[in-house]
Short mmCIF file of N, CA and C in Angstrom, two decimals:
data_model
loop_
_atom_site.label_atom_id
_atom_site.label_comp_id
_atom_site.label_asym_id
_atom_site.label_seq_id
_atom_site.Cartn_x
_atom_site.Cartn_y
_atom_site.Cartn_z
N SER A 1 -6.35 -3.78 14.97
CA SER A 1 -7.36 -2.96 14.37
C SER A 1 -6.90 -1.50 14.28
N VAL A 2 -7.39 -0.87 13.25
CA VAL A 2 -6.96 0.55 12.89
C VAL A 2 -8.16 1.43 12.71
N LEU A 3 -8.19 2.62 13.21
CA LEU A 3 -9.21 3.55 12.94
C LEU A 3 -8.60 4.85 12.42
N GLU A 4 -9.12 5.33 11.23
CA GLU A 4 -8.66 6.65 10.77
C GLU A 4 -9.75 7.69 11.13
N VAL A 5 -9.38 8.65 11.97
CA VAL A 5 -10.21 9.75 12.34
C VAL A 5 -10.14 10.85 11.34
N GLY A 6 -11.31 11.36 10.86
CA GLY A 6 -11.28 12.39 9.82
C GLY A 6 -11.01 11.75 8.46
N CYS A 7 -11.61 10.64 8.17
CA CYS A 7 -11.30 9.88 7.00
C CYS A 7 -11.84 10.46 5.72
N GLY A 8 -12.76 11.35 5.76
CA GLY A 8 -13.31 11.94 4.60
C GLY A 8 -13.94 10.89 3.69
N LEU A 9 -13.53 10.91 2.39
CA LEU A 9 -14.06 9.97 1.45
C LEU A 9 -13.50 8.52 1.53
N GLY A 10 -12.51 8.35 2.38
CA GLY A 10 -12.01 7.06 2.70
C GLY A 10 -10.82 6.60 1.83
N PHE A 11 -10.20 7.41 1.05
CA PHE A 11 -9.12 6.93 0.25
C PHE A 11 -7.88 6.46 0.94
N PHE A 12 -7.52 7.24 2.04
CA PHE A 12 -6.33 6.81 2.80
C PHE A 12 -6.73 5.54 3.65
N THR A 13 -7.99 5.45 4.12
CA THR A 13 -8.46 4.33 4.79
C THR A 13 -8.41 3.09 3.91
N ARG A 14 -8.67 3.24 2.71
CA ARG A 14 -8.56 2.21 1.67
C ARG A 14 -7.13 1.72 1.53
N ARG A 15 -6.21 2.74 1.42
CA ARG A 15 -4.83 2.38 1.30
C ARG A 15 -4.31 1.60 2.52
N LEU A 16 -4.76 2.07 3.73
CA LEU A 16 -4.36 1.25 4.90
C LEU A 16 -4.84 -0.16 4.81
N LYS A 17 -6.07 -0.37 4.41
CA LYS A 17 -6.67 -1.74 4.36
C LYS A 17 -5.88 -2.53 3.34
N ASP A 18 -5.56 -1.95 2.19
CA ASP A 18 -4.75 -2.65 1.12
C ASP A 18 -3.39 -3.01 1.61
N GLU A 19 -2.72 -2.10 2.37
CA GLU A 19 -1.31 -2.33 2.77
C GLU A 19 -1.26 -3.22 3.92
N LEU A 20 -2.27 -3.18 4.88
CA LEU A 20 -2.23 -4.00 6.05
C LEU A 20 -2.75 -5.38 5.86
N GLY A 21 -3.57 -5.57 4.80
CA GLY A 21 -4.10 -6.85 4.49
C GLY A 21 -5.39 -7.17 5.14
N ASN A 22 -5.97 -8.28 4.74
CA ASN A 22 -7.31 -8.72 5.19
C ASN A 22 -7.37 -9.06 6.62
N GLY A 23 -6.22 -9.42 7.20
CA GLY A 23 -6.20 -9.81 8.64
C GLY A 23 -6.39 -8.67 9.66
N VAL A 24 -6.34 -7.51 9.10
CA VAL A 24 -6.48 -6.28 10.01
C VAL A 24 -7.77 -5.61 9.79
N ASN A 25 -8.49 -5.31 10.86
CA ASN A 25 -9.73 -4.60 10.69
C ASN A 25 -9.44 -3.14 10.65
N VAL A 26 -9.78 -2.49 9.54
CA VAL A 26 -9.61 -1.03 9.27
C VAL A 26 -10.92 -0.41 9.21
N SER A 27 -11.08 0.72 9.90
CA SER A 27 -12.32 1.51 9.86
C SER A 27 -12.07 2.95 9.76
N GLY A 28 -13.07 3.69 9.45
CA GLY A 28 -12.91 5.19 9.25
C GLY A 28 -14.11 5.91 9.92
N VAL A 29 -13.83 7.06 10.46
CA VAL A 29 -14.91 7.93 11.10
C VAL A 29 -14.69 9.36 10.57
N ASP A 30 -15.78 10.02 10.31
CA ASP A 30 -15.70 11.44 9.93
C ASP A 30 -17.01 12.14 10.35
N VAL A 31 -16.90 13.39 10.54
CA VAL A 31 -18.06 14.16 10.96
C VAL A 31 -19.08 14.34 9.79
N SER A 32 -18.62 14.25 8.60
CA SER A 32 -19.52 14.51 7.45
C SER A 32 -20.20 13.28 7.06
N VAL A 33 -21.61 13.33 7.18
CA VAL A 33 -22.41 12.27 6.75
C VAL A 33 -22.30 12.02 5.25
N ASN A 34 -22.20 13.08 4.50
CA ASN A 34 -22.08 12.98 3.05
C ASN A 34 -20.76 12.29 2.64
N ALA A 35 -19.69 12.65 3.29
CA ALA A 35 -18.39 11.98 2.99
C ALA A 35 -18.44 10.49 3.36
N ILE A 36 -19.06 10.16 4.49
CA ILE A 36 -19.12 8.76 4.94
C ILE A 36 -20.01 8.00 3.95
N GLY A 37 -21.10 8.60 3.50
CA GLY A 37 -21.94 7.92 2.46
C GLY A 37 -21.17 7.57 1.21
N ARG A 38 -20.38 8.47 0.78
CA ARG A 38 -19.52 8.21 -0.38
C ARG A 38 -18.50 7.18 -0.16
N ALA A 39 -17.84 7.29 1.01
CA ALA A 39 -16.77 6.29 1.35
C ALA A 39 -17.42 4.87 1.40
N GLN A 40 -18.64 4.74 1.94
CA GLN A 40 -19.25 3.49 1.96
C GLN A 40 -19.58 2.92 0.61
N SER A 41 -19.97 3.88 -0.32
CA SER A 41 -20.22 3.41 -1.61
C SER A 41 -18.98 3.02 -2.41
N TYR A 42 -17.90 3.74 -2.17
CA TYR A 42 -16.63 3.38 -2.89
C TYR A 42 -15.99 2.18 -2.33
N PHE A 43 -16.06 1.93 -1.04
CA PHE A 43 -15.33 0.93 -0.36
C PHE A 43 -16.19 0.09 0.63
N ASP A 44 -17.05 -0.78 0.02
CA ASP A 44 -18.04 -1.46 0.87
C ASP A 44 -17.45 -2.57 1.76
N ASP A 45 -16.17 -2.82 1.67
CA ASP A 45 -15.53 -3.85 2.52
C ASP A 45 -14.86 -3.24 3.73
N ILE A 46 -15.06 -1.91 3.94
CA ILE A 46 -14.55 -1.17 5.08
C ILE A 46 -15.68 -0.59 5.87
N ASP A 47 -15.54 -0.67 7.23
CA ASP A 47 -16.60 -0.02 8.10
C ASP A 47 -16.30 1.49 8.27
N PHE A 48 -17.30 2.30 7.88
CA PHE A 48 -17.24 3.73 8.04
C PHE A 48 -18.40 4.13 8.83
N TYR A 49 -18.17 5.14 9.71
CA TYR A 49 -19.33 5.69 10.41
C TYR A 49 -19.09 7.18 10.64
N SER A 50 -20.21 7.89 10.78
CA SER A 50 -20.21 9.34 10.98
C SER A 50 -20.41 9.65 12.44
N ALA A 51 -19.54 10.44 12.94
CA ALA A 51 -19.56 10.95 14.30
C ALA A 51 -18.60 12.08 14.47
N SER A 52 -18.89 12.90 15.45
CA SER A 52 -17.99 14.02 15.71
C SER A 52 -17.04 13.71 16.88
N ILE A 53 -15.82 13.73 16.56
CA ILE A 53 -14.68 13.41 17.55
C ILE A 53 -14.67 14.41 18.68
N ILE A 54 -15.32 15.55 18.47
CA ILE A 54 -15.25 16.57 19.55
C ILE A 54 -16.57 16.63 20.31
N ALA A 55 -17.42 15.61 20.13
CA ALA A 55 -18.70 15.65 20.86
C ALA A 55 -18.45 15.04 22.29
N ASP A 56 -18.99 15.75 23.27
CA ASP A 56 -18.86 15.23 24.65
C ASP A 56 -19.54 13.88 24.78
N GLU A 57 -20.58 13.61 23.99
CA GLU A 57 -21.28 12.34 24.10
C GLU A 57 -20.78 11.30 23.05
N PHE A 58 -19.51 11.48 22.62
CA PHE A 58 -18.89 10.51 21.67
C PHE A 58 -18.85 9.20 22.39
N ASN A 59 -19.59 8.26 21.84
CA ASN A 59 -19.69 6.93 22.48
C ASN A 59 -18.69 5.97 21.80
N VAL A 60 -17.85 5.40 22.51
CA VAL A 60 -16.87 4.43 21.96
C VAL A 60 -17.31 3.04 22.27
N SER A 61 -17.65 2.35 21.14
CA SER A 61 -18.14 0.91 21.35
C SER A 61 -17.00 -0.05 21.16
N LYS A 62 -15.89 0.42 20.65
CA LYS A 62 -14.69 -0.42 20.41
C LYS A 62 -13.46 0.36 20.64
N LYS A 63 -12.41 -0.37 20.99
CA LYS A 63 -11.07 0.21 21.10
C LYS A 63 -10.25 -0.28 19.94
N TYR A 64 -9.44 0.48 19.36
CA TYR A 64 -8.59 0.15 18.24
C TYR A 64 -7.08 0.09 18.62
N ASP A 65 -6.37 -0.78 18.04
CA ASP A 65 -4.98 -0.95 18.43
C ASP A 65 -4.26 0.38 18.04
N VAL A 66 -4.62 0.89 16.84
CA VAL A 66 -3.97 2.16 16.38
C VAL A 66 -5.08 3.10 15.91
N VAL A 67 -4.97 4.32 16.41
CA VAL A 67 -5.86 5.39 15.94
C VAL A 67 -5.00 6.41 15.20
N ILE A 68 -5.44 6.77 13.92
CA ILE A 68 -4.68 7.68 13.15
C ILE A 68 -5.50 8.94 12.95
N ALA A 69 -4.85 10.09 13.25
CA ALA A 69 -5.53 11.41 13.09
C ALA A 69 -4.55 12.28 12.29
N LYS A 70 -4.85 12.43 11.04
CA LYS A 70 -3.98 13.24 10.13
C LYS A 70 -4.71 14.57 9.81
N GLU A 71 -4.04 15.63 10.04
CA GLU A 71 -4.39 16.98 9.61
C GLU A 71 -5.73 17.38 10.22
N ILE A 72 -5.93 17.11 11.54
CA ILE A 72 -7.19 17.37 12.22
C ILE A 72 -7.12 18.61 13.19
N LEU A 73 -5.96 18.82 13.68
CA LEU A 73 -5.82 19.87 14.80
C LEU A 73 -6.49 21.17 14.51
N TRP A 74 -6.31 21.68 13.31
CA TRP A 74 -6.85 23.05 13.03
C TRP A 74 -8.41 23.05 13.08
N TYR A 75 -9.00 21.95 12.99
CA TYR A 75 -10.46 21.82 13.00
C TYR A 75 -11.03 21.70 14.41
N VAL A 76 -10.19 21.32 15.39
CA VAL A 76 -10.65 21.01 16.74
C VAL A 76 -10.14 21.96 17.80
N LEU A 77 -9.57 23.10 17.37
CA LEU A 77 -8.86 24.00 18.31
C LEU A 77 -9.72 24.39 19.54
N ASP A 78 -11.00 24.55 19.27
CA ASP A 78 -11.82 25.04 20.40
C ASP A 78 -12.25 23.88 21.35
N ASP A 79 -11.88 22.68 20.96
CA ASP A 79 -12.31 21.56 21.77
C ASP A 79 -11.16 20.52 21.90
N LEU A 80 -9.98 20.98 22.15
CA LEU A 80 -8.82 20.12 22.21
C LEU A 80 -8.95 19.10 23.36
N ASP A 81 -9.39 19.52 24.49
CA ASP A 81 -9.45 18.58 25.66
C ASP A 81 -10.36 17.43 25.30
N VAL A 82 -11.60 17.72 24.71
CA VAL A 82 -12.51 16.71 24.39
C VAL A 82 -11.95 15.87 23.22
N TYR A 83 -11.34 16.44 22.24
CA TYR A 83 -10.76 15.72 21.19
C TYR A 83 -9.71 14.69 21.69
N PHE A 84 -8.78 15.04 22.48
CA PHE A 84 -7.77 14.13 22.91
C PHE A 84 -8.37 13.13 23.93
N LYS A 85 -9.40 13.49 24.69
CA LYS A 85 -10.02 12.54 25.54
C LYS A 85 -10.65 11.47 24.68
N ASN A 86 -11.32 11.79 23.63
CA ASN A 86 -11.99 10.82 22.72
C ASN A 86 -10.97 10.01 21.97
N LEU A 87 -9.83 10.57 21.59
CA LEU A 87 -8.78 9.78 21.00
C LEU A 87 -8.19 8.76 21.93
N ASN A 88 -8.06 9.23 23.17
CA ASN A 88 -7.59 8.29 24.19
C ASN A 88 -8.56 7.14 24.45
N ASN A 89 -9.85 7.48 24.43
CA ASN A 89 -10.89 6.42 24.67
C ASN A 89 -10.95 5.49 23.45
N LEU A 90 -10.67 5.91 22.26
CA LEU A 90 -10.69 5.07 21.05
C LEU A 90 -9.49 4.13 21.05
N SER A 91 -8.33 4.67 21.49
CA SER A 91 -7.05 3.91 21.33
C SER A 91 -6.92 2.85 22.41
N GLY A 92 -6.71 1.69 22.00
CA GLY A 92 -6.38 0.57 22.91
C GLY A 92 -4.90 0.56 23.22
N ARG A 93 -4.11 1.08 22.29
CA ARG A 93 -2.64 1.03 22.42
C ARG A 93 -1.88 2.19 21.92
N PHE A 94 -2.10 2.55 20.59
CA PHE A 94 -1.22 3.57 19.97
C PHE A 94 -2.06 4.63 19.23
N LEU A 95 -1.41 5.75 19.10
CA LEU A 95 -1.94 6.89 18.36
C LEU A 95 -0.89 7.41 17.38
N TYR A 96 -1.31 7.67 16.14
CA TYR A 96 -0.48 8.43 15.17
C TYR A 96 -1.13 9.73 14.81
N ILE A 97 -0.37 10.78 15.00
CA ILE A 97 -0.89 12.12 14.60
C ILE A 97 0.13 12.72 13.62
N SER A 98 -0.43 13.30 12.56
CA SER A 98 0.43 14.13 11.68
C SER A 98 -0.31 15.42 11.48
N GLN A 99 0.50 16.48 11.46
CA GLN A 99 -0.09 17.90 11.31
C GLN A 99 0.96 18.74 10.60
N SER A 100 0.48 19.34 9.53
CA SER A 100 1.32 20.32 8.79
C SER A 100 0.92 21.72 9.33
N PHE A 101 1.78 22.61 9.10
CA PHE A 101 1.63 23.98 9.55
C PHE A 101 1.53 24.94 8.35
N PRO A 102 0.61 25.88 8.40
CA PRO A 102 0.47 26.80 7.25
C PRO A 102 1.75 27.51 6.96
N GLU A 103 1.82 27.89 5.64
CA GLU A 103 3.00 28.65 5.19
C GLU A 103 3.07 30.04 5.85
N ASP A 104 1.89 30.59 5.96
CA ASP A 104 1.74 31.94 6.55
C ASP A 104 1.94 31.93 8.04
N ASP A 105 2.67 32.89 8.55
CA ASP A 105 2.87 32.91 10.02
C ASP A 105 1.68 33.42 10.78
N ASP A 106 0.71 34.02 10.14
CA ASP A 106 -0.52 34.49 10.75
C ASP A 106 -1.65 33.57 10.46
N TYR A 107 -1.76 32.50 11.32
CA TYR A 107 -2.86 31.53 11.03
C TYR A 107 -3.61 31.22 12.26
N LEU A 108 -4.85 30.75 12.06
CA LEU A 108 -5.72 30.43 13.21
C LEU A 108 -5.10 29.29 13.94
N GLY A 109 -4.93 29.45 15.22
CA GLY A 109 -4.36 28.37 16.11
C GLY A 109 -2.92 28.61 16.41
N ARG A 110 -2.27 29.68 15.86
CA ARG A 110 -0.90 29.95 16.13
C ARG A 110 -0.67 30.23 17.62
N ASP A 111 -1.63 30.79 18.24
CA ASP A 111 -1.48 31.11 19.62
C ASP A 111 -1.51 29.81 20.53
N ILE A 112 -2.01 28.72 20.01
CA ILE A 112 -2.10 27.48 20.80
C ILE A 112 -0.90 26.55 20.30
N PHE A 113 -0.74 26.44 18.98
CA PHE A 113 0.31 25.66 18.42
C PHE A 113 1.18 26.45 17.42
N PRO A 114 2.13 27.19 17.97
CA PRO A 114 2.96 28.04 17.16
C PRO A 114 4.00 27.22 16.28
N ASP A 115 4.25 26.02 16.70
CA ASP A 115 5.25 25.21 15.97
C ASP A 115 5.02 23.69 16.36
N SER A 116 5.80 22.83 15.69
CA SER A 116 5.67 21.43 15.98
C SER A 116 6.03 21.02 17.37
N ASN A 117 6.96 21.69 18.05
CA ASN A 117 7.20 21.35 19.41
C ASN A 117 6.10 21.56 20.37
N SER A 118 5.30 22.56 20.12
CA SER A 118 4.13 22.78 20.91
C SER A 118 3.11 21.69 20.79
N VAL A 119 2.95 21.10 19.57
CA VAL A 119 2.11 19.96 19.41
C VAL A 119 2.64 18.74 20.15
N LEU A 120 4.00 18.53 20.04
CA LEU A 120 4.57 17.41 20.80
C LEU A 120 4.36 17.59 22.31
N ASP A 121 4.56 18.75 22.80
CA ASP A 121 4.41 19.00 24.25
C ASP A 121 2.95 18.72 24.68
N TYR A 122 1.99 19.12 23.92
CA TYR A 122 0.64 18.91 24.13
C TYR A 122 0.26 17.42 24.18
N VAL A 123 0.70 16.75 23.17
CA VAL A 123 0.42 15.30 23.10
C VAL A 123 1.06 14.54 24.25
N ALA A 124 2.34 14.95 24.53
CA ALA A 124 3.11 14.24 25.65
C ALA A 124 2.44 14.40 26.99
N ARG A 125 1.55 15.38 27.13
CA ARG A 125 0.85 15.44 28.45
C ARG A 125 -0.15 14.30 28.64
N GLN A 126 -0.64 13.70 27.51
CA GLN A 126 -1.63 12.72 27.60
C GLN A 126 -1.23 11.32 27.08
N PHE A 127 -0.15 11.30 26.31
CA PHE A 127 0.36 10.03 25.73
C PHE A 127 1.85 9.95 25.92
N ASP A 128 2.40 8.77 25.92
CA ASP A 128 3.82 8.56 25.84
C ASP A 128 4.35 8.64 24.42
N ILE A 129 5.15 9.57 24.16
CA ILE A 129 5.74 9.75 22.79
C ILE A 129 6.74 8.58 22.60
N ILE A 130 6.46 7.83 21.57
CA ILE A 130 7.39 6.71 21.22
C ILE A 130 8.40 7.22 20.15
N HIS A 131 7.91 7.92 19.14
CA HIS A 131 8.71 8.43 18.14
C HIS A 131 8.07 9.71 17.57
N SER A 132 8.90 10.69 17.19
CA SER A 132 8.39 11.86 16.51
C SER A 132 9.42 12.32 15.51
N THR A 133 8.94 12.91 14.42
CA THR A 133 9.78 13.44 13.35
C THR A 133 9.15 14.72 12.90
N VAL A 134 10.01 15.73 12.61
CA VAL A 134 9.48 16.98 12.02
C VAL A 134 10.24 17.12 10.71
N GLU A 135 9.34 17.25 9.72
CA GLU A 135 9.84 17.49 8.29
C GLU A 135 9.73 19.00 8.09
N LYS A 136 10.71 19.45 7.20
CA LYS A 136 10.66 20.86 6.70
C LYS A 136 10.40 20.65 5.22
N ASP A 137 9.27 21.10 4.73
CA ASP A 137 8.90 20.95 3.34
C ASP A 137 9.44 22.07 2.43
N SER A 138 10.43 21.66 1.61
CA SER A 138 11.13 22.73 0.81
C SER A 138 10.25 23.23 -0.28
N ASP A 139 9.21 22.46 -0.63
CA ASP A 139 8.20 22.92 -1.68
C ASP A 139 7.28 23.98 -1.14
N TYR A 140 7.20 24.16 0.23
CA TYR A 140 6.28 25.05 0.77
C TYR A 140 7.01 25.98 1.76
N HIS A 141 8.04 26.54 1.37
CA HIS A 141 8.80 27.59 2.20
C HIS A 141 9.22 27.05 3.54
N MET A 142 9.55 25.70 3.55
CA MET A 142 10.07 25.13 4.79
C MET A 142 9.09 25.02 5.88
N ARG A 143 7.77 24.95 5.53
CA ARG A 143 6.80 24.71 6.58
C ARG A 143 7.01 23.39 7.24
N GLU A 144 6.58 23.35 8.50
CA GLU A 144 6.80 22.05 9.31
C GLU A 144 5.62 21.10 9.09
N LEU A 145 6.02 19.83 9.17
CA LEU A 145 5.02 18.75 9.21
C LEU A 145 5.55 17.82 10.29
N VAL A 146 4.70 17.70 11.32
CA VAL A 146 5.10 16.87 12.46
C VAL A 146 4.42 15.52 12.42
N HIS A 147 5.12 14.45 12.75
CA HIS A 147 4.58 13.08 12.81
C HIS A 147 4.87 12.64 14.25
N ILE A 148 3.78 12.14 14.87
CA ILE A 148 3.90 11.68 16.27
C ILE A 148 3.30 10.26 16.36
N PHE A 149 4.13 9.37 16.86
CA PHE A 149 3.66 7.99 17.19
C PHE A 149 3.70 7.85 18.71
N ALA A 150 2.59 7.63 19.34
CA ALA A 150 2.53 7.64 20.78
C ALA A 150 1.75 6.46 21.27
N GLY A 151 2.04 6.14 22.62
CA GLY A 151 1.34 5.06 23.26
C GLY A 151 0.48 5.60 24.39
N LYS A 152 -0.45 4.80 24.84
CA LYS A 152 -1.27 5.19 25.99
C LYS A 152 -0.38 5.19 27.21
N LYS A 153 -0.70 6.16 28.10
CA LYS A 153 0.05 6.20 29.37
C LYS A 153 -0.54 5.17 30.37
#
């Protein structure tokens, strides 16, 4: 089973469902009730629900084999401990995180995550890093994009 955290309108969740096939349960969660409503209307064969991943009372009724969190860190900077606790509670086995960095050196969160290595270090405190890759995007002034595949400790 796979859960996309921060799924928005569900287009990437749909892609996951299509590529993984009908034998894999794919779900999406997002804080936006409006986005989830649209995702449900676009893709009625996928389970979507609205919840805040940074809520202390985030109730996990199911564990997923893989939890995917793409481009979320800048939105949860004030609640990183709760965010990672909830990701850990959702994940039965694996976590995939991807995060790009702004082109500008003066961005919100630079004091916490100045570069991709700082994200890797933070994730490694709570998960076992299985594989990581850092891309340098030549179309965007060599900004970094980090991919982390991790397992539960």
